[in-house]
PDB file of C-alpha atoms and ligand atoms in Angstrom:
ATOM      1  CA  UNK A   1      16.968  16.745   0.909  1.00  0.00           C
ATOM      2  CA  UNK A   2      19.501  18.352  -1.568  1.00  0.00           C
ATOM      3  CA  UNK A   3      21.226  16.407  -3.979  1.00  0.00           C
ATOM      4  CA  UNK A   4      24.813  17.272  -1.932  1.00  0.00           C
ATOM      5  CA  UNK A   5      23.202  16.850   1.330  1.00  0.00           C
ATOM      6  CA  UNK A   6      22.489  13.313   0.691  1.00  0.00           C
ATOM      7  CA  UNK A   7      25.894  12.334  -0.440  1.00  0.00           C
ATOM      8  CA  UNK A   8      27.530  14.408   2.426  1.00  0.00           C
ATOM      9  CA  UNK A   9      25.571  12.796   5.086  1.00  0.00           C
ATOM     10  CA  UNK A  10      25.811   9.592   3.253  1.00  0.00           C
ATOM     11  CA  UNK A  11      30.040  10.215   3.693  1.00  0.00           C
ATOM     12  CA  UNK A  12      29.842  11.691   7.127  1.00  0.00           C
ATOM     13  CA  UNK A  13      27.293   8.147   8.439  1.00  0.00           C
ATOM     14  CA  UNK A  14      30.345   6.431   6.535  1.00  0.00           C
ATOM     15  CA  UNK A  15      32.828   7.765   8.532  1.00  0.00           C
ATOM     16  CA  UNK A  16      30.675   7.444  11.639  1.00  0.00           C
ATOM     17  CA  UNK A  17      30.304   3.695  11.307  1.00  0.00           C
ATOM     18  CA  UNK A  18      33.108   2.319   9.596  1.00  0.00           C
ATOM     19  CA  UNK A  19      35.027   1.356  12.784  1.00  0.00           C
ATOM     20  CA  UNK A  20      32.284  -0.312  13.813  1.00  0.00           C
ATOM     21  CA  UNK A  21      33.167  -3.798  16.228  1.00  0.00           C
ATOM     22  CA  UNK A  22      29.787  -4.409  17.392  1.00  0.00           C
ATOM     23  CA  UNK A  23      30.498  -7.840  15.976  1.00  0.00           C
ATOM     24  CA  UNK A  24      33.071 -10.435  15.557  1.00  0.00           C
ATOM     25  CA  UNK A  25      33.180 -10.015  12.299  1.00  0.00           C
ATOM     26  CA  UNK A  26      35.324  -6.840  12.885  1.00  0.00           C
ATOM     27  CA  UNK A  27      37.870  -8.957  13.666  1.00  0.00           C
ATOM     28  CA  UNK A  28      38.169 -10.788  10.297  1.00  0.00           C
ATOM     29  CA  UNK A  29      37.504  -8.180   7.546  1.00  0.00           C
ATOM     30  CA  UNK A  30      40.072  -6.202   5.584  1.00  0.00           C
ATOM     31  CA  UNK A  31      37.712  -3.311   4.639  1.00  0.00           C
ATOM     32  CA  UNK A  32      34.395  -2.301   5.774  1.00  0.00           C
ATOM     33  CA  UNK A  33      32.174  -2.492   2.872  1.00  0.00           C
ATOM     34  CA  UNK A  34      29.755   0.436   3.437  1.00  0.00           C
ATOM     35  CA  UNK A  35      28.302   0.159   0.116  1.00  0.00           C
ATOM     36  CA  UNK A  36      28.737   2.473  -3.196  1.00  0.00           C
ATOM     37  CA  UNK A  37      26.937   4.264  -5.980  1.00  0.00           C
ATOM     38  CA  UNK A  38      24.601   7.620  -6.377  1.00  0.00           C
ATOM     39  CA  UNK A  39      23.528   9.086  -3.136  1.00  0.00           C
ATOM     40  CA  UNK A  40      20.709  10.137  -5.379  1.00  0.00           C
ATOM     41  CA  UNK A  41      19.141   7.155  -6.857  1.00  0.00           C
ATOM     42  CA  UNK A  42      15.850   6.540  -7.138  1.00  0.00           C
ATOM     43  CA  UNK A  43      17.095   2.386  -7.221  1.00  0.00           C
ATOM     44  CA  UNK A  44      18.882   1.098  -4.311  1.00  0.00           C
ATOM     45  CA  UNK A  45      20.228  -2.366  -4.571  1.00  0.00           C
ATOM     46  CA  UNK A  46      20.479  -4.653  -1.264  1.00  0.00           C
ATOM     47  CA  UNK A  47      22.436  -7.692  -1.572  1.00  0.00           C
ATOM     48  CA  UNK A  48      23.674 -10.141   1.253  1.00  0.00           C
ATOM     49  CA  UNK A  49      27.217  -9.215   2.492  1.00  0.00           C
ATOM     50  CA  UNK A  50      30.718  -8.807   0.978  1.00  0.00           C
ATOM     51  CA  UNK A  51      32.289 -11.700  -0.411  1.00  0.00           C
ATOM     52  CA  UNK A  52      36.454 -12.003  -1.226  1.00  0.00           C
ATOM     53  CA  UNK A  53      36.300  -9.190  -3.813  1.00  0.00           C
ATOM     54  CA  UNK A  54      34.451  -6.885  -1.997  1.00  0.00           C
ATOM     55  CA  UNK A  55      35.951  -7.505   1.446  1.00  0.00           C
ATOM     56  CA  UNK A  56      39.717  -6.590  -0.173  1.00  0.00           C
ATOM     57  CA  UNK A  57      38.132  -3.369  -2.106  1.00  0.00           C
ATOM     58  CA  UNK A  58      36.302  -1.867   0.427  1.00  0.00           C
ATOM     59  CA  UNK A  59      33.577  -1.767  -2.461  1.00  0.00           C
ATOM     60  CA  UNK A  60      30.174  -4.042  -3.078  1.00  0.00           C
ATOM     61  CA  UNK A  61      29.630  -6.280  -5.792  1.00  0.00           C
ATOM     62  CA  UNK A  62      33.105  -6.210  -7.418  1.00  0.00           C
ATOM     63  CA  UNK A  63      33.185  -9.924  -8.313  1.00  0.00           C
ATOM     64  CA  UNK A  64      31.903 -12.467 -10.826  1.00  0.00           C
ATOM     65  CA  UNK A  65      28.029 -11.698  -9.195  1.00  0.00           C
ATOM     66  CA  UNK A  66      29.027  -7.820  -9.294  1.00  0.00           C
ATOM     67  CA  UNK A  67      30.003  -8.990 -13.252  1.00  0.00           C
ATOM     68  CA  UNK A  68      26.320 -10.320 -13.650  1.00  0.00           C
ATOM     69  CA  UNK A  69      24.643  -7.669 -12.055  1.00  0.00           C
ATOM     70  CA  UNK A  70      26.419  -4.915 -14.016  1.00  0.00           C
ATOM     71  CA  UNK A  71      25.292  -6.965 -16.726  1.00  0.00           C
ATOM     72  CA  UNK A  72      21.915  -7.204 -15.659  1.00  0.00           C
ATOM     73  CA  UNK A  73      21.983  -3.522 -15.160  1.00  0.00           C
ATOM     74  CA  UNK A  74      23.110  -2.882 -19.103  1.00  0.00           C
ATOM     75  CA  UNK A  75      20.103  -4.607 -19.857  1.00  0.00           C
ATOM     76  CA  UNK A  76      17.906  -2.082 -18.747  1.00  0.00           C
ATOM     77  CA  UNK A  77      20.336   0.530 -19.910  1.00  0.00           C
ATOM     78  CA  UNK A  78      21.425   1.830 -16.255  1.00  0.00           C
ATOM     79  CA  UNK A  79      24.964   1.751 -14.939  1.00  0.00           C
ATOM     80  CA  UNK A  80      26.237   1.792 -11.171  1.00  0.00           C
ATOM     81  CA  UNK A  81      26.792   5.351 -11.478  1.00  0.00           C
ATOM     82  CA  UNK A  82      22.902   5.486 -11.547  1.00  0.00           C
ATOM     83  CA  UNK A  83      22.082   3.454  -8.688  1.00  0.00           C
ATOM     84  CA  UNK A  84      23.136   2.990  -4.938  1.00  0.00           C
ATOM     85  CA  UNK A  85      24.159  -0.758  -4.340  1.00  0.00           C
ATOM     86  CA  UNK A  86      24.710  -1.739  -0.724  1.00  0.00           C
ATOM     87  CA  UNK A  87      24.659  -5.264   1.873  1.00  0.00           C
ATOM     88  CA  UNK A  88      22.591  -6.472   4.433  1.00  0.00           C
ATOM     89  CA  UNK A  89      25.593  -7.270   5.907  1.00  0.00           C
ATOM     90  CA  UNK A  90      29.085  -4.766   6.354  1.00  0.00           C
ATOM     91  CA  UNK A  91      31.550  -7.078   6.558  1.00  0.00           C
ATOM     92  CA  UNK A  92      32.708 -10.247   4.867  1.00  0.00           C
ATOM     93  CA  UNK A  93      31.751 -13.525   6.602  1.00  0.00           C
ATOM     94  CA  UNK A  94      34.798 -16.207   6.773  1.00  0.00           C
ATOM     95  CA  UNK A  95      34.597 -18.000   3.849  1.00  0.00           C
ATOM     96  CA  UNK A  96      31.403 -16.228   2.748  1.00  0.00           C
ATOM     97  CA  UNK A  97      29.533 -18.482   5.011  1.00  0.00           C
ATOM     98  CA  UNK A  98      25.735 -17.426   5.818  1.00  0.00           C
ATOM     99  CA  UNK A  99      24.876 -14.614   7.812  1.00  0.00           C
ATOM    100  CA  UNK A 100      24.202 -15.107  11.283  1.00  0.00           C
ATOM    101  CA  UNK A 101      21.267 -13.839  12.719  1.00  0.00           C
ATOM    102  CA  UNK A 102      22.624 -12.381  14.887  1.00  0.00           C
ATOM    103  CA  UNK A 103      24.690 -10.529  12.978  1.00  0.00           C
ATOM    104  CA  UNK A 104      22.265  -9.174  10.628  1.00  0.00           C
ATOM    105  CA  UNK A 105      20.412  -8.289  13.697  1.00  0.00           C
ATOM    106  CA  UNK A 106      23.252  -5.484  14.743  1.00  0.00           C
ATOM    107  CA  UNK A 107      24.073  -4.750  10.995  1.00  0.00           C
ATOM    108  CA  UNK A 108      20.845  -4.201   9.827  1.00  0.00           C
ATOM    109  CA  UNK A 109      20.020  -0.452  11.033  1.00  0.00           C
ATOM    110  CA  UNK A 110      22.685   0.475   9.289  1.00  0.00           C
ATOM    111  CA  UNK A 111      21.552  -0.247   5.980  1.00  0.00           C
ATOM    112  CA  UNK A 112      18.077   1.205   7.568  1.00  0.00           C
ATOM    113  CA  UNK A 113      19.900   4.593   8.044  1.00  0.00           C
ATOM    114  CA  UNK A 114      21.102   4.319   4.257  1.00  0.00           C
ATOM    115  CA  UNK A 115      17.704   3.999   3.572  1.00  0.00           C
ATOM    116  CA  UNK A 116      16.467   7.020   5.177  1.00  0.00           C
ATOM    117  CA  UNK A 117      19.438   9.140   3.797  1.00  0.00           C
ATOM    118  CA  UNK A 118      18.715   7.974   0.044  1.00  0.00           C
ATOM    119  CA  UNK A 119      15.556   7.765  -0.051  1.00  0.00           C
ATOM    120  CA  UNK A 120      14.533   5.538  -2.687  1.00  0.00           C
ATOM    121  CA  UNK A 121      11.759   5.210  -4.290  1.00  0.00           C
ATOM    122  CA  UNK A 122      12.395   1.607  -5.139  1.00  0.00           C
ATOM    123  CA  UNK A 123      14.379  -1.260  -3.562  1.00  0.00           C
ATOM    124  CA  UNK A 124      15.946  -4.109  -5.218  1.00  0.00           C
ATOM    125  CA  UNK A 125      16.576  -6.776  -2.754  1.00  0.00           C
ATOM    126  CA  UNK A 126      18.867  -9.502  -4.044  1.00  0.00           C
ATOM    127  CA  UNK A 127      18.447 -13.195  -2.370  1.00  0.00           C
ATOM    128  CA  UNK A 128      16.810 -14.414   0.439  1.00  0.00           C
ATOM    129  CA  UNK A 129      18.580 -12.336   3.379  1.00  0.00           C
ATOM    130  CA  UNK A 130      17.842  -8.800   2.464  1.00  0.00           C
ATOM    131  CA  UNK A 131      14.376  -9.420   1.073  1.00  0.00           C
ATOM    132  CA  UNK A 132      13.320 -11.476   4.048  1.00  0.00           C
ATOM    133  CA  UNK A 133      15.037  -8.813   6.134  1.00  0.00           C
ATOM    134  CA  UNK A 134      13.287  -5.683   4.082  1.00  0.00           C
ATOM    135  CA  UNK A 135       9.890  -7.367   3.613  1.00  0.00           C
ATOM    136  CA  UNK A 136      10.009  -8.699   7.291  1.00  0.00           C
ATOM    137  CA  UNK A 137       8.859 -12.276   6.503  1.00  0.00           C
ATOM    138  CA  UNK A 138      10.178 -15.943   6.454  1.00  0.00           C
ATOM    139  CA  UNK A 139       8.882 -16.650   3.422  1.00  0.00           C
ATOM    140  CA  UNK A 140      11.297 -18.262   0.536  1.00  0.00           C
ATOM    141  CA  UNK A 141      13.107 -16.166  -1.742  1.00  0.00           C
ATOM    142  CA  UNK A 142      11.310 -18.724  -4.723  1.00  0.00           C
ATOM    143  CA  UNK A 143       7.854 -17.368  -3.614  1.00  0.00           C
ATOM    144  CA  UNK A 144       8.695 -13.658  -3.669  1.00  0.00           C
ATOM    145  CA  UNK A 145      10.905 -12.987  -6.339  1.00  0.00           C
ATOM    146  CA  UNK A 146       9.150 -10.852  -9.543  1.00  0.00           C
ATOM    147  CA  UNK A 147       6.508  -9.601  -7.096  1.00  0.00           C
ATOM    148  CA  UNK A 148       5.959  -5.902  -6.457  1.00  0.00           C
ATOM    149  CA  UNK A 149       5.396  -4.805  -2.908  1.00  0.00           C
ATOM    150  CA  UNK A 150       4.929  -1.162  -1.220  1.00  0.00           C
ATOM    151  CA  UNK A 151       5.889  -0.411   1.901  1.00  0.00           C
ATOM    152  CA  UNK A 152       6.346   2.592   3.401  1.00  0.00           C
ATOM    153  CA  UNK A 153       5.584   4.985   0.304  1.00  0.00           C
ATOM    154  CA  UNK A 154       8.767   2.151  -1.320  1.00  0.00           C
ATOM    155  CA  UNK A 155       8.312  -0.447  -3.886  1.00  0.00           C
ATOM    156  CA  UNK A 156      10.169  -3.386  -2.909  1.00  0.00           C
ATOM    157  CA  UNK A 157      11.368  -5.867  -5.670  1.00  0.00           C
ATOM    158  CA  UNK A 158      12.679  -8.914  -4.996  1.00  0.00           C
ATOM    159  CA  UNK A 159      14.814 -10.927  -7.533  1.00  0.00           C
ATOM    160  CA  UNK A 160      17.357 -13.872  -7.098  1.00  0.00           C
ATOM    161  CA  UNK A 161      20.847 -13.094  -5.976  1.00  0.00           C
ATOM    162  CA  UNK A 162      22.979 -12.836  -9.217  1.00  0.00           C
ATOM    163  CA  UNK A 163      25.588 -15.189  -7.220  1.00  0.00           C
ATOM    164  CA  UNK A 164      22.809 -17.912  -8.409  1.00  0.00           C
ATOM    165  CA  UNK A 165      23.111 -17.586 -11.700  1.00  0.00           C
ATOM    166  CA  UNK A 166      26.657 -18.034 -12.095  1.00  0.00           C
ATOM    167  CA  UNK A 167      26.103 -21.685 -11.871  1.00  0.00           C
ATOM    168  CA  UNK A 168      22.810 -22.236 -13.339  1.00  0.00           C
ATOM    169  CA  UNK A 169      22.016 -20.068 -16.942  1.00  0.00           C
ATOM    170  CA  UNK A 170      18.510 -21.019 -16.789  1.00  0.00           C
ATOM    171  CA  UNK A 171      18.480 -18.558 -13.445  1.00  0.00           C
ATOM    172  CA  UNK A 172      19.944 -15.600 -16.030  1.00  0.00           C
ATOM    173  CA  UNK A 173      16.928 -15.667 -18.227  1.00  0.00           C
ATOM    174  CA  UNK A 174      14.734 -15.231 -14.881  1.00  0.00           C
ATOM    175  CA  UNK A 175      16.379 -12.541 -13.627  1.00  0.00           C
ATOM    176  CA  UNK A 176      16.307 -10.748 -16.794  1.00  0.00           C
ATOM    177  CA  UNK A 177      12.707 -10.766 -16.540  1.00  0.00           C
ATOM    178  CA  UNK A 178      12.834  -9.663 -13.375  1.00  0.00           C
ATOM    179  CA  UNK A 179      14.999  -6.680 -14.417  1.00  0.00           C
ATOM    180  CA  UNK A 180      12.826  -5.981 -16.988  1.00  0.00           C
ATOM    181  CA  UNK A 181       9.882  -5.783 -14.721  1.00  0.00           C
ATOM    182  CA  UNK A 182      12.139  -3.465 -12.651  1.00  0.00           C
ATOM    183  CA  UNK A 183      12.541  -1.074 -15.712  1.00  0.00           C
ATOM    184  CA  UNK A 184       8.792  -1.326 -16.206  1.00  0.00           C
ATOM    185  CA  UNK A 185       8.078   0.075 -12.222  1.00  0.00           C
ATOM    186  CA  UNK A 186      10.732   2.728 -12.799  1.00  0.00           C
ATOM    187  CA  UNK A 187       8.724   3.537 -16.358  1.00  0.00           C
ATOM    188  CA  UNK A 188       5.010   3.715 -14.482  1.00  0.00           C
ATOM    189  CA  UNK A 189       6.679   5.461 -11.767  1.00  0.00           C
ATOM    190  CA  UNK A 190       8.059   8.141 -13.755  1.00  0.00           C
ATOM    191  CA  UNK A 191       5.339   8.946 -16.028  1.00  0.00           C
ATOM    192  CA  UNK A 192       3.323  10.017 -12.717  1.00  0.00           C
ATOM    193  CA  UNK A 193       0.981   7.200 -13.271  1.00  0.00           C
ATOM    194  CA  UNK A 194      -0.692   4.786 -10.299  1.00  0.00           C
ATOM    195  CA  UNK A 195       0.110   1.910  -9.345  1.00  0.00           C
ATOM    196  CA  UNK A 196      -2.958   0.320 -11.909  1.00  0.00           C
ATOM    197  CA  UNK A 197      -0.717  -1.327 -14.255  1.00  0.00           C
ATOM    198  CA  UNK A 198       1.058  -3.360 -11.988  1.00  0.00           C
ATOM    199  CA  UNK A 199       0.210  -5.813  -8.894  1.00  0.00           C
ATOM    200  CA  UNK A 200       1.284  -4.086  -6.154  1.00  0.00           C
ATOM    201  CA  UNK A 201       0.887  -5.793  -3.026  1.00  0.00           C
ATOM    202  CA  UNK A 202       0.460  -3.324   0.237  1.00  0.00           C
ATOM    203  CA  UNK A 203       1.611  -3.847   4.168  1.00  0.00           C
ATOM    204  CA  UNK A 204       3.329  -7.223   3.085  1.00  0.00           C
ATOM    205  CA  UNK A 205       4.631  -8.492   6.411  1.00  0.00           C
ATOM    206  CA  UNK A 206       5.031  -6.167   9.485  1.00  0.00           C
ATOM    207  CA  UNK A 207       6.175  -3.055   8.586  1.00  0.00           C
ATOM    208  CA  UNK A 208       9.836  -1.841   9.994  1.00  0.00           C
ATOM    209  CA  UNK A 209       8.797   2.065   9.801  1.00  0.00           C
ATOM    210  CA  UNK A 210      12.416   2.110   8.071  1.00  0.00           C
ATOM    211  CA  UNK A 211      11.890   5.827   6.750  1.00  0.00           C
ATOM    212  CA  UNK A 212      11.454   6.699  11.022  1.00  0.00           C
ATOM    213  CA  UNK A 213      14.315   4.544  12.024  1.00  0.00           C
ATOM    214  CA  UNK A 214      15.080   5.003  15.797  1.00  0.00           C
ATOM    215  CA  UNK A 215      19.057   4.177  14.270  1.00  0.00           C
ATOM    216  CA  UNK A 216      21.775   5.148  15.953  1.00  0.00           C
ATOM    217  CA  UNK A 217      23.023   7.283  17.911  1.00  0.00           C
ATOM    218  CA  UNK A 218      25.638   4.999  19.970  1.00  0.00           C
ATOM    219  CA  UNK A 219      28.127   5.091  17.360  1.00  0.00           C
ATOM    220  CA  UNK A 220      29.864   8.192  18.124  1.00  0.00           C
ATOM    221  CA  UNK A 221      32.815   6.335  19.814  1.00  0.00           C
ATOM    222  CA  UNK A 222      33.662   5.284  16.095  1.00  0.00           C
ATOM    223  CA  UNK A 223      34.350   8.152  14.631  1.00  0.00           C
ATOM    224  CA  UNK A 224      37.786   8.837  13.366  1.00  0.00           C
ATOM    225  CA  UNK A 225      38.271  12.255  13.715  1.00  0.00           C
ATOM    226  CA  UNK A 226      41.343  12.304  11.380  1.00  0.00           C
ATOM    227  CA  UNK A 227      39.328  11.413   8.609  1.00  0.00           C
ATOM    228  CA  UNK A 228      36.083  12.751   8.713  1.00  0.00           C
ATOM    229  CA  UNK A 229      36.173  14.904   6.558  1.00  0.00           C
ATOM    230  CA  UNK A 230      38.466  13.318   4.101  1.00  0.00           C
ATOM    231  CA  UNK A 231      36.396  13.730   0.654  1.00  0.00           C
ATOM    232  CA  UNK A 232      38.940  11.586  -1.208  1.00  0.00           C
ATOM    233  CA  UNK A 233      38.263   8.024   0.880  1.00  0.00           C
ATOM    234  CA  UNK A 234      34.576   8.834  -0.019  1.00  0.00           C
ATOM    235  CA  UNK A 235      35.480   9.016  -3.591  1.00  0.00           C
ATOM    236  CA  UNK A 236      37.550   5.786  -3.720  1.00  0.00           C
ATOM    237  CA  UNK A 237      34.612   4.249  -2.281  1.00  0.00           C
ATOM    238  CA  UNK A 238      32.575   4.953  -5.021  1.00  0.00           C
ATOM    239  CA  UNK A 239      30.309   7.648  -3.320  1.00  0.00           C
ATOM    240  CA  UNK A 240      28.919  10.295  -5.631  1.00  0.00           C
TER     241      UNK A 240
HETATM  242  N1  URA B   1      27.316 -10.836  -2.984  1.00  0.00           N
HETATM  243  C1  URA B   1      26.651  -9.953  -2.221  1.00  0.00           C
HETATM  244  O1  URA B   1      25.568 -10.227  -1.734  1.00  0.00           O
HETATM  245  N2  URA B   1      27.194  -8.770  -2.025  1.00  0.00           N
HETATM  246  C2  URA B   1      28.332  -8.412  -2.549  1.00  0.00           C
HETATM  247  O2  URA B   1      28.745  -7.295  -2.323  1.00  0.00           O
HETATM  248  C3  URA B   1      29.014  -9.342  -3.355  1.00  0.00           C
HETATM  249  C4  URA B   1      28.489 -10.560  -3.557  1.00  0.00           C
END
């Protein structure tokens, strides 16, 4: 796909879904928080869902964890310009209480149409929900994080949420390691080389097909005709 394409069908699936009620927590949010960065990243980002911040910006990490991760990011000398960052979940739960299954369970093939649209070559999850949800598995977040698996033609990387470490430092200097590692995939990937020099693991869990999503074509009632088109909401989002 063309570098515009993606982040005009990124903004038109935006506009498509961004009305969406298909769950209570419609009812609650201020903004729908579809999730912001460079249609054309190699790295997407996939933490849990909105929290305070991010729920009265309409934008994704925004808070204290948005602080760390941007942090994190400097680290291995990217910026959010260079990556897409986006939610398991759309919408903030009340007091940033867990997400419910079934919740993520409706949610989820939206972030699975992201996926498609982007692209990526490599997927950060962030915490337990999206890896579990991405890596289709039960197992612990503790077990998984600094691993490197492949599914579907994507590496997968799971690492801690940064919400962890805002409490506990020792949690910092572990995911720094674990963005380091990410830097090091990106580095093998880009020089062309295989996957030799690092463990990959294959066909981890059940695969989703994610890049073959059946996603969605009941969503046309949400459509807001009026705004469509209207580049500049895209750009306040953060799309580019
Ligand atoms: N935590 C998340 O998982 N996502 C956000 O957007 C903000 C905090």
């Amino acid at each position: 796909m063309e570098t515009e394409d993606k982040r005009e069908k990124l903004k038109q699936y935006y506009f498509l879904i961004k009305g969406c009620s298909k769950c209570n927590l419609a009812q609650t949010r201020t903004n729908f928080v579809f999730g912001s960065g460079n249609a054309n990243s190699k790295i997407l980002f996939v933490g849990e869902a909105p929290g305070k911040n991010e729920d009265l910006q309409g934008k994704p990490f925004v808070g204290p964890a948005g602080k760390l991760l941007d942090e994190l990011l400097s680290i291995i000398n990217l910026t959010r310009n260079e990556v897409f960052i986006a939610n398991v979940l759309k919408c903030r739960p009340p007091q940033n209480r867990d997400p419910k299954l079934e919740e993520i369970d409706v949610c989820k093939n939206y972030l699975f149409k992201q996926i498609e649209i982007i692209n990526p070559i490599i997927i950060c999850t962030l915490g337990k929900y999206s890896t579990q949800l991405l890596l289709n598995t039960d197992e612990g977040i503790t077990g998984l994080r600094g691993r490197v698996f492949k599914i579907d033609g994507r590496y997968i990387l799971p690492i801690n949420h940064p919400a962890a470490a805002l409490y506990t430092p020792s949690r910092f200097e572990i995911l720094k390691l674990d963005f380091k590692r990410i830097s090091k995939v990106i580095k093998i990937i880009e020089s062309g080389c295989d996957d030799a020099s690092i463990t990959v693991e294959y066909d981890y869990g059940f695969q989703k097909n994610i890049s073959k999503s059946n996603v969605i074509n009941d969503d046309n009632k949400n459509i807001n005709k009026n705004d469509k088109n209207d580049d500049s909401s895209a750009t306040q989002l953060g799309l580019f």
